[in-house]
Short mmCIF file of C-alpha atoms in Angstrom, two decimals:
data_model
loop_
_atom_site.label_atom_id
_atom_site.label_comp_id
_atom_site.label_asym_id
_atom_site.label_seq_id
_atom_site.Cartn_x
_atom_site.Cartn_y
_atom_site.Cartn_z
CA UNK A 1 115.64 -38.99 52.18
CA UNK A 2 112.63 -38.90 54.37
CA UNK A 3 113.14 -36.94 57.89
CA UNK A 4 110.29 -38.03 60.80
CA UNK A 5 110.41 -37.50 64.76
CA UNK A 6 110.06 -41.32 65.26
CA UNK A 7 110.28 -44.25 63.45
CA UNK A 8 108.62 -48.03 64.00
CA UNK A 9 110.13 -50.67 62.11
CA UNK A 10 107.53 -53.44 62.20
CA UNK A 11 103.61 -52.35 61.60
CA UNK A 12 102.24 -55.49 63.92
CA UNK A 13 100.79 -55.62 66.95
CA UNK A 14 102.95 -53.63 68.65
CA UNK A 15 104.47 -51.64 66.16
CA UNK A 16 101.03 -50.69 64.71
CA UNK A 17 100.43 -49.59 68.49
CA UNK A 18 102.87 -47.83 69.25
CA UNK A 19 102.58 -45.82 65.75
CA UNK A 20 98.67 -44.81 66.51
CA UNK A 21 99.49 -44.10 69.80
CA UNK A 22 102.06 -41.58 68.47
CA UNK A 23 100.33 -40.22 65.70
CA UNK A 24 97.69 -39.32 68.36
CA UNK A 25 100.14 -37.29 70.30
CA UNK A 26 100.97 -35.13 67.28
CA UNK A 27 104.48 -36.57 66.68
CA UNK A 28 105.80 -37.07 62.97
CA UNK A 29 105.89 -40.48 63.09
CA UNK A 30 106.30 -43.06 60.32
CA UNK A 31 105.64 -46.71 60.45
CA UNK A 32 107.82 -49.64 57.97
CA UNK A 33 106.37 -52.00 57.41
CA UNK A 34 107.50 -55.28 55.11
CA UNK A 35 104.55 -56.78 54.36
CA UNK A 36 100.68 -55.33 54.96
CA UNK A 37 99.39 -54.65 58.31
CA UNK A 38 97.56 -58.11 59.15
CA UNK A 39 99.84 -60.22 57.45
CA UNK A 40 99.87 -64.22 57.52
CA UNK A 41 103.62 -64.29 57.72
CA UNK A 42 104.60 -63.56 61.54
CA UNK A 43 103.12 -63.79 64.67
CA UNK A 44 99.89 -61.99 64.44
CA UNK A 45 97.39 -63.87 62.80
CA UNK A 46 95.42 -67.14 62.72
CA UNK A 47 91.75 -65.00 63.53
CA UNK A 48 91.85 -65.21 67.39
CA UNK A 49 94.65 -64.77 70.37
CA UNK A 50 94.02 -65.44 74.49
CA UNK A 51 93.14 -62.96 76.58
CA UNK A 52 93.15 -63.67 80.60
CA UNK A 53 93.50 -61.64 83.72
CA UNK A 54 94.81 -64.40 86.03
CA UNK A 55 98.13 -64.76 84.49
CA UNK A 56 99.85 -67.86 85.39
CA UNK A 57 103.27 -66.42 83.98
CA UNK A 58 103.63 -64.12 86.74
CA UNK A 59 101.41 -61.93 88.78
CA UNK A 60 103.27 -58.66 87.82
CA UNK A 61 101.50 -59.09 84.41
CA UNK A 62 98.03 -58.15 86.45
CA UNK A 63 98.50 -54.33 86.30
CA UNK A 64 99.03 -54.07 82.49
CA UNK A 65 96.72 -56.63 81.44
CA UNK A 66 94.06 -54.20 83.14
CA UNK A 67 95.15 -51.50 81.48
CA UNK A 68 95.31 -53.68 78.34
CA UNK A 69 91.29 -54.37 78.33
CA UNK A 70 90.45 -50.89 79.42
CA UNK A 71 92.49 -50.05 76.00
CA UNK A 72 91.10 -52.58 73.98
CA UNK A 73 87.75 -51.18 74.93
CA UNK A 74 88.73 -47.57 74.06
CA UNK A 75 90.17 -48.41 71.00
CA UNK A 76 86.86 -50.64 70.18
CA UNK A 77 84.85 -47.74 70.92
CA UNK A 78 87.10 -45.33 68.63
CA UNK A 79 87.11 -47.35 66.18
CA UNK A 80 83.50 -48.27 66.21
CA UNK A 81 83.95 -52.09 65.33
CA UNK A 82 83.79 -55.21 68.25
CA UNK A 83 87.58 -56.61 68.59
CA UNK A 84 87.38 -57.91 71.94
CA UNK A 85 84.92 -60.79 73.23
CA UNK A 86 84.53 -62.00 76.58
CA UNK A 87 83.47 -65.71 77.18
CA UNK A 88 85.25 -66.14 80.11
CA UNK A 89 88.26 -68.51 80.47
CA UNK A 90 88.98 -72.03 81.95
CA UNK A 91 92.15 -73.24 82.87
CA UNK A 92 92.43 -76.83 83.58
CA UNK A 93 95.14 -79.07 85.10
CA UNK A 94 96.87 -81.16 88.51
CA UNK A 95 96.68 -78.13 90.97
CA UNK A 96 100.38 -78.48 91.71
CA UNK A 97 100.95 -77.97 87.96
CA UNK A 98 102.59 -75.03 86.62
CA UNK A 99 99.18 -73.64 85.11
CA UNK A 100 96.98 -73.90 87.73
CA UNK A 101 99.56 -72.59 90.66
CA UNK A 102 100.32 -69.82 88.74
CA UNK A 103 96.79 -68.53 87.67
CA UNK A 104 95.41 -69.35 91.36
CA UNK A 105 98.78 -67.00 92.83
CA UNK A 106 97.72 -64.03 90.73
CA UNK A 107 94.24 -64.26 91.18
CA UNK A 108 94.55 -64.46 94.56
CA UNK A 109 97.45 -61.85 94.76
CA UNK A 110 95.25 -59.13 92.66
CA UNK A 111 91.95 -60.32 94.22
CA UNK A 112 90.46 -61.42 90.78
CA UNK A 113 87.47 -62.91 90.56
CA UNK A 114 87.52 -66.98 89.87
CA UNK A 115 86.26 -70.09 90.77
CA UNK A 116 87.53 -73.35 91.57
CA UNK A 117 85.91 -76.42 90.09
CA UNK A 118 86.74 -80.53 90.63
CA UNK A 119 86.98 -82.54 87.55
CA UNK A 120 83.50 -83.33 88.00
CA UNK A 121 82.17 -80.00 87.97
CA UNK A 122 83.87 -79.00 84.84
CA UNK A 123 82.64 -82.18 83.06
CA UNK A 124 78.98 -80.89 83.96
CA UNK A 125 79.61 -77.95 83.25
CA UNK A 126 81.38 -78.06 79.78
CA UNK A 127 80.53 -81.71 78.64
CA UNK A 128 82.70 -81.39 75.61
CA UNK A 129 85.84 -81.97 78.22
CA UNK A 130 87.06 -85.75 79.60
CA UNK A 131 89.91 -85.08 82.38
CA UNK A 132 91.47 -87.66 85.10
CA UNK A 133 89.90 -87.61 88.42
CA UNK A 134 93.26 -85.40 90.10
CA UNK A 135 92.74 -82.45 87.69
CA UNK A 136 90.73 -79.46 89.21
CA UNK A 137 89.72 -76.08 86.57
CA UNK A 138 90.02 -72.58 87.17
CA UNK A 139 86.75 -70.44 86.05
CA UNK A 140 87.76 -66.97 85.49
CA UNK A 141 84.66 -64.49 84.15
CA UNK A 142 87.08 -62.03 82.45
CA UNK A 143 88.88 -63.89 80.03
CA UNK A 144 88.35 -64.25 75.97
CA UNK A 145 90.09 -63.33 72.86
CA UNK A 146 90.87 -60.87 70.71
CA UNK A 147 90.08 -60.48 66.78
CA UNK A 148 93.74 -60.61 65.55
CA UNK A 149 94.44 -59.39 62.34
CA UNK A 150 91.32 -57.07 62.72
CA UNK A 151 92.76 -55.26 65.67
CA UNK A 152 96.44 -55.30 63.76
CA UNK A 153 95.04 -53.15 60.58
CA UNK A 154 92.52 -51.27 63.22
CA UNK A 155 95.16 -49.98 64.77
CA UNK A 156 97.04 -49.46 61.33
CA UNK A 157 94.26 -47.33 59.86
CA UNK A 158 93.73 -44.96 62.93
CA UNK A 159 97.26 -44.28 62.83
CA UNK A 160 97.12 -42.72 59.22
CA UNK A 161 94.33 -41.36 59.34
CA UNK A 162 95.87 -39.30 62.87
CA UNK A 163 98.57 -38.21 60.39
CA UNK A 164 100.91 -41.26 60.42
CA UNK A 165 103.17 -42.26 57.36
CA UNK A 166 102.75 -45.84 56.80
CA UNK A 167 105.16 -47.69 54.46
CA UNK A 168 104.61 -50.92 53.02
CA UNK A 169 106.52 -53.61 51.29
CA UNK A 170 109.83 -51.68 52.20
CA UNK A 171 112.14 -54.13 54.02
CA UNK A 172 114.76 -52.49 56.33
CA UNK A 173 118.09 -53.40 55.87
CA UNK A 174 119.75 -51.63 59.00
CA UNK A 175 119.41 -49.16 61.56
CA UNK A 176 122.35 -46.83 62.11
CA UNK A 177 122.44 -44.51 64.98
CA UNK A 178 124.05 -41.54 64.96
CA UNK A 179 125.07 -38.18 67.26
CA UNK A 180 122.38 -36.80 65.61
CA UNK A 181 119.33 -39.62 65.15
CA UNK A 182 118.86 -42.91 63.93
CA UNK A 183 119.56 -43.58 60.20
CA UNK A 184 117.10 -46.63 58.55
CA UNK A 185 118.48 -47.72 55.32
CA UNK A 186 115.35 -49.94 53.77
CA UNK A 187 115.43 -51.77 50.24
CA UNK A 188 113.77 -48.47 48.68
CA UNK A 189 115.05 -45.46 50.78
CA UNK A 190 116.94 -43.58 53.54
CA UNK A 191 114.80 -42.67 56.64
CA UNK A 192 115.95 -40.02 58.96
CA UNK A 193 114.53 -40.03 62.70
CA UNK A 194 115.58 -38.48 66.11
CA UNK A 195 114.19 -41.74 67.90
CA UNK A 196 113.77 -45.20 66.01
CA UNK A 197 111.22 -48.19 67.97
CA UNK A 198 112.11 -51.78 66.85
CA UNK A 199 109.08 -53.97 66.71
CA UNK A 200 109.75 -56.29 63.52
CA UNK A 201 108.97 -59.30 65.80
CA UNK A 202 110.51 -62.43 64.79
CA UNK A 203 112.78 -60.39 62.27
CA UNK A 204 114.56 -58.57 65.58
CA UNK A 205 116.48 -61.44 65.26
CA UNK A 206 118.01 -60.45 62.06
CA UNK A 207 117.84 -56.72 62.79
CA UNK A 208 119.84 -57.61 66.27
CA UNK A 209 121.47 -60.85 66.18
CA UNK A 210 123.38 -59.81 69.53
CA UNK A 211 120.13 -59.82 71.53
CA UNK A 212 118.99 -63.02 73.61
CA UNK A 213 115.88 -63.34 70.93
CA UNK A 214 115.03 -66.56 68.72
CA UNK A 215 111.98 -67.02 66.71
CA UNK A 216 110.28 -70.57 66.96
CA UNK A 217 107.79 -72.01 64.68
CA UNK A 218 104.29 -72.48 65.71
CA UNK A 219 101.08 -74.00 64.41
CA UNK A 220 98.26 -73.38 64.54
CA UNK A 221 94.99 -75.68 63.89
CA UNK A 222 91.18 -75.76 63.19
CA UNK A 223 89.09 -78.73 63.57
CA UNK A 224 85.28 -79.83 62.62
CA UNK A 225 84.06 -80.84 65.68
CA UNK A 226 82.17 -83.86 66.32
CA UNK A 227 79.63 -82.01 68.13
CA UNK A 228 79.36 -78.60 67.31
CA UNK A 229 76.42 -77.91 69.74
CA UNK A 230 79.34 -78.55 72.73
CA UNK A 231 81.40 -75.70 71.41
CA UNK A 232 79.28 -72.33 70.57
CA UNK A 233 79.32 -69.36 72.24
CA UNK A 234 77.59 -68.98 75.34
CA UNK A 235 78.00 -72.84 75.86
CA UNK A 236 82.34 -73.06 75.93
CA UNK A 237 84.35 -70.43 76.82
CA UNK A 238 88.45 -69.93 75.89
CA UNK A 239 90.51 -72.79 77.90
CA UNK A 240 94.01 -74.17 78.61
CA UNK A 241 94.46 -77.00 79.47
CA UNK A 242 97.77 -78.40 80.83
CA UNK A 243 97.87 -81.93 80.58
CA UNK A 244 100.12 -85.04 79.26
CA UNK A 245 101.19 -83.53 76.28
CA UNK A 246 101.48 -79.84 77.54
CA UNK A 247 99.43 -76.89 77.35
CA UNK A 248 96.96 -76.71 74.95
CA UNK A 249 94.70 -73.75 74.63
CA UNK A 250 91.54 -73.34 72.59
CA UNK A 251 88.37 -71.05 71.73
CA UNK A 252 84.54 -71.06 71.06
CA UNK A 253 83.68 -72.40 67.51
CA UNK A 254 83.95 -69.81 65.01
CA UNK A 255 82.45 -69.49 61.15
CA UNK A 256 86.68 -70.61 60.29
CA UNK A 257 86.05 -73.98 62.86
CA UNK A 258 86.94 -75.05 66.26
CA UNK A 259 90.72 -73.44 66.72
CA UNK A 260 92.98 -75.58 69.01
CA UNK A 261 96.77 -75.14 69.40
CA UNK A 262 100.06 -76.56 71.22
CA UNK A 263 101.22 -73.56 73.59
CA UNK A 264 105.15 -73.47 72.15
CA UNK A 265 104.38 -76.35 69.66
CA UNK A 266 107.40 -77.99 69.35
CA UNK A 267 109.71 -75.15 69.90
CA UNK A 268 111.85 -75.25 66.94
CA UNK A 269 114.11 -72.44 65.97
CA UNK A 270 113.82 -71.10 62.78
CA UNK A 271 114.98 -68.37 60.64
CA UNK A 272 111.59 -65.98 59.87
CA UNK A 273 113.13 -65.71 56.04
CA UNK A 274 113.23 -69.25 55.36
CA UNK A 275 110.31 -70.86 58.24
CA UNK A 276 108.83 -74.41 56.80
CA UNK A 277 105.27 -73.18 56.76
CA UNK A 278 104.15 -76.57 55.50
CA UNK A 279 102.04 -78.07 58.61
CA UNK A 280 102.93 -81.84 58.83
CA UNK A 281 101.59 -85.30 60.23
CA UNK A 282 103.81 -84.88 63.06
CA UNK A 283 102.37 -80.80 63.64
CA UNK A 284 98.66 -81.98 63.57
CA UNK A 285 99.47 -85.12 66.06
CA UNK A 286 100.78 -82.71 68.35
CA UNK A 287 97.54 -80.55 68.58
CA UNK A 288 95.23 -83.61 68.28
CA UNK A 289 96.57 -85.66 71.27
CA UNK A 290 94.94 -83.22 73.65
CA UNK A 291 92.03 -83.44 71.35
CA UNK A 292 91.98 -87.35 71.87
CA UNK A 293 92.67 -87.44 75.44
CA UNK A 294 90.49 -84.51 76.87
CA UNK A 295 88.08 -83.18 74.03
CA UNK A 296 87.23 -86.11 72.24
CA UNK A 297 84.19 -83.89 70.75
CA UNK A 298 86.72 -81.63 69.30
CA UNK A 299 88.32 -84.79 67.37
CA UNK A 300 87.36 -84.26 63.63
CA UNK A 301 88.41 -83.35 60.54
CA UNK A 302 91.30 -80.93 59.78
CA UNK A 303 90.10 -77.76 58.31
CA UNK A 304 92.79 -75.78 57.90
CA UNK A 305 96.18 -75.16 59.65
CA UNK A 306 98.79 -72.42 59.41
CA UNK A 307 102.46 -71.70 60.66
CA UNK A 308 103.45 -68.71 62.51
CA UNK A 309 106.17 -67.55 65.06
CA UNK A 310 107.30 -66.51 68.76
CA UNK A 311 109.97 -64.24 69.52
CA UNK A 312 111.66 -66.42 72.37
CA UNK A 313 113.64 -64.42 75.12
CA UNK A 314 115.80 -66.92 77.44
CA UNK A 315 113.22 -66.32 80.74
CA UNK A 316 110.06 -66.36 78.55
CA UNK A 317 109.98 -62.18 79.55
CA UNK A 318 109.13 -59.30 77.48
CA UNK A 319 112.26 -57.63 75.99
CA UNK A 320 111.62 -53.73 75.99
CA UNK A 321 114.82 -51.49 76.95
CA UNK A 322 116.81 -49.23 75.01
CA UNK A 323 119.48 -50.42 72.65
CA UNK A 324 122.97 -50.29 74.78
CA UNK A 325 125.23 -47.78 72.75
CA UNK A 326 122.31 -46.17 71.48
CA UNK A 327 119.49 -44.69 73.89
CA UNK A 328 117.48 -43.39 70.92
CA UNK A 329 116.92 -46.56 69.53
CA UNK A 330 114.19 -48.23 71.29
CA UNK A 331 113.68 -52.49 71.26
CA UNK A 332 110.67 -54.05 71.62
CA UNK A 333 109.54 -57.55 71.70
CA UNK A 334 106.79 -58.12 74.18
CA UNK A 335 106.73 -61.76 72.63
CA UNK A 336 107.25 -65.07 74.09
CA UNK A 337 104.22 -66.34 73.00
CA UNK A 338 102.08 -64.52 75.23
CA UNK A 339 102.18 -60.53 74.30
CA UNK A 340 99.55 -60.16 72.14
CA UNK A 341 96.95 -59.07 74.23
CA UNK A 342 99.31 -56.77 75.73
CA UNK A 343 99.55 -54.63 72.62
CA UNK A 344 97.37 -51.73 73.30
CA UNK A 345 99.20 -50.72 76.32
CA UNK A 346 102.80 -51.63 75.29
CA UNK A 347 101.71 -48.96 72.22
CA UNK A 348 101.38 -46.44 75.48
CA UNK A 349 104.62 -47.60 76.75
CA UNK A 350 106.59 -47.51 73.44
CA UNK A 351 105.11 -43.61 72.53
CA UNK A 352 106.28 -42.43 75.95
CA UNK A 353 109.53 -44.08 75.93
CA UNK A 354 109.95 -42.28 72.20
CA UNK A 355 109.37 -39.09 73.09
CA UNK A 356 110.80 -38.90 76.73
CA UNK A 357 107.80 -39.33 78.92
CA UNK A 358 108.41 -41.82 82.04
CA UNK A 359 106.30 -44.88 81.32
CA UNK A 360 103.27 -45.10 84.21
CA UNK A 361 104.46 -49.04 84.53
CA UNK A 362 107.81 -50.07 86.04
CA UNK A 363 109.54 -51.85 83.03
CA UNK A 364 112.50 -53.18 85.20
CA UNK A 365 111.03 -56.84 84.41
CA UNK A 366 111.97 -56.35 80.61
CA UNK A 367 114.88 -54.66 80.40
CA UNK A 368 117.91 -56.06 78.99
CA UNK A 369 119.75 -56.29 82.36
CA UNK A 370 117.23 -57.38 84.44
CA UNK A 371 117.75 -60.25 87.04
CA UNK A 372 114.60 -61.73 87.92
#
């Protein structure tokens, strides 16, 4: 029986986060993990993920995501290896459109800087794009993506080699609290802690089947382009675009090909044991109708295409709050399709929650209770 001050069950994004940011602090910490940090089997992988400043989900994001680049940085610069690139983000749509309200009403709100473009301009500026006459874009400097996987076992490696246990292949079974701790019974072992942190992702649906969590299947999709020249960096930044068959987002062509996906695909629940990970005819049409309609450049071949999954809450909300019954167990899913870029900063959160500290962010939004 192993005996730690905290345990993380999940070594992902956040998981892997929150167990550097922990290890840093001196705490006996270990991390479970079922797979390898970096996996291809959740929701943190697929090369590249969004990152954006002018957050059309709500403005309260604003603060963190801050914080979130400032800690990307620092952990770039600890690490000594680029994870973060900035090419600067367009957001295209109707401006009454979900999208483009919402992105326009936090830039505004946090004084971001942007710029407002007709169809036109966007057309001359980024020639790869064909969009009605109505639809206006939104030019923000700030955004661009972040080297998934990379940043996943980046923050996996500084977190042993701060003094972290990290356990792999073990699948946990349950979590048990008790007056004393938190009990984790795994497939291997029994692992004692005073505080546990849930982070398994789309498997917090197994772990908690009482929470208002469901994992969806996603897919994701590289193309050949057409024109290749339209797409490189420096010449095309990140984009969404939020058009007649949803939003689609997308990123500079990369050595893997021109990545393009279906923000909440088709939002199918699935079980993250038994997920159809085949891509079909009907996944790739999907992805390709915003191709054909508004990036007919981006329009070739199929490359490649893989399967992963959000962790759903009902109000598309982070869920972080404290287990009810059980204050030292601590559950996190800062999911919803959108936390990734978050998960520097949610680490912060996590550690301080874990070890008593008041959080410097008000997490009212995504606790369990809330009433937004």
């Amino acid at each position: 029986m192993a005996d730690f001050d905290v345990a993380v069950i999940g070594a992902g994004a956040m998981g892997g986060a929150a167990l550097y940011h922990l290890a840093r602090r001196g705490i006996r910490a270990v991390g479970i993990e079922r797979f390898e940090p970096g996996h291809d089997r959740g929701s943190s992988h697929g090369h590249t993920r969004v990152i954006r400043l002018g957050y059309y989900e709500h403005p309260s994001y604003v603060p963190l995501l801050r914080q979130a680049q400032a800690a990307w940085r620092a952990l770039e610069q600890t690490a000594g290896r680029s994870l973060m690139h900035i090419t600067g983000i367009i957001e295209i749509g109707r401006p009454d459109g979900v999208l483009i309200k919402g992105t326009l009403a936090a830039s505004r709100l946090h004084n971001l800087p942007y710029e407002v473009l007709d169809a036109r301009s966007v057309m001359r500026r980024y020639p790869a794009f064909r969009i009605p006459d109505d639809f206006i874009g939104v030019f923000q400097p700030d955004g661009g993506y972040i080297e998934t996987a990379t940043a996943v076992k980046t923050h996996a490696a500084l977190a042993a080699a701060a003094g972290a246990t990290l356990r792999t292949g073990e699948i946990v079974r349950s979590i048990e609290p008790h007056a004393g701790g938190v009990r984790i019974v795994t497939d291997r072992d029994v692992i004692e802690a005073k505080t546990a942190i849930a982070a398994a992702g789309a498997w917090m649906t197994k772990l908690f089947p009482s929470l208002p969590l469901r994992a969806t299947r996603q897919v994701m999709a590289w193309f050949e382009p057409k024109e290749p020249a339209l797409f490189e960096h420096g010449k095309f930044p990140v984009f969404m675009l939020d058009g007649a068959h949803g939003i689609h987002y997308g990123f500079p062509l990369r050595a893997e090909g021109l990545k393009i996906s279906k923000h909440f695909h088709q939002d199918q629940t699935t079980d993250p044991d038994t997920v159809d990970r085949n891509v079909s005819a009907g996944d790739e049409a999907a992805i390709r109708a915003a191709c054909v309609d508004n990036l007919p450049a981006a329009d070739g071949r199929l490359l490649a295409a893989k399967t992963c999954m959000y962790t759903m809450t009902p109000d598309g909300d982070f869920l972080i709050d404290r287990l009810p019954g059980a204050p030292n167990v601590i559950i996190a899913s800062p999911c919803s399709g959108h936390g990734f870029k978050f998960a520097p900063v949610i680490g912060e959160i996590l550690a301080d929650l874990a070890t008593g500290k008041t959080p410097a962010h008000d997490l009212s939004r995504f606790s369990l209770g809330r009433r937004n």
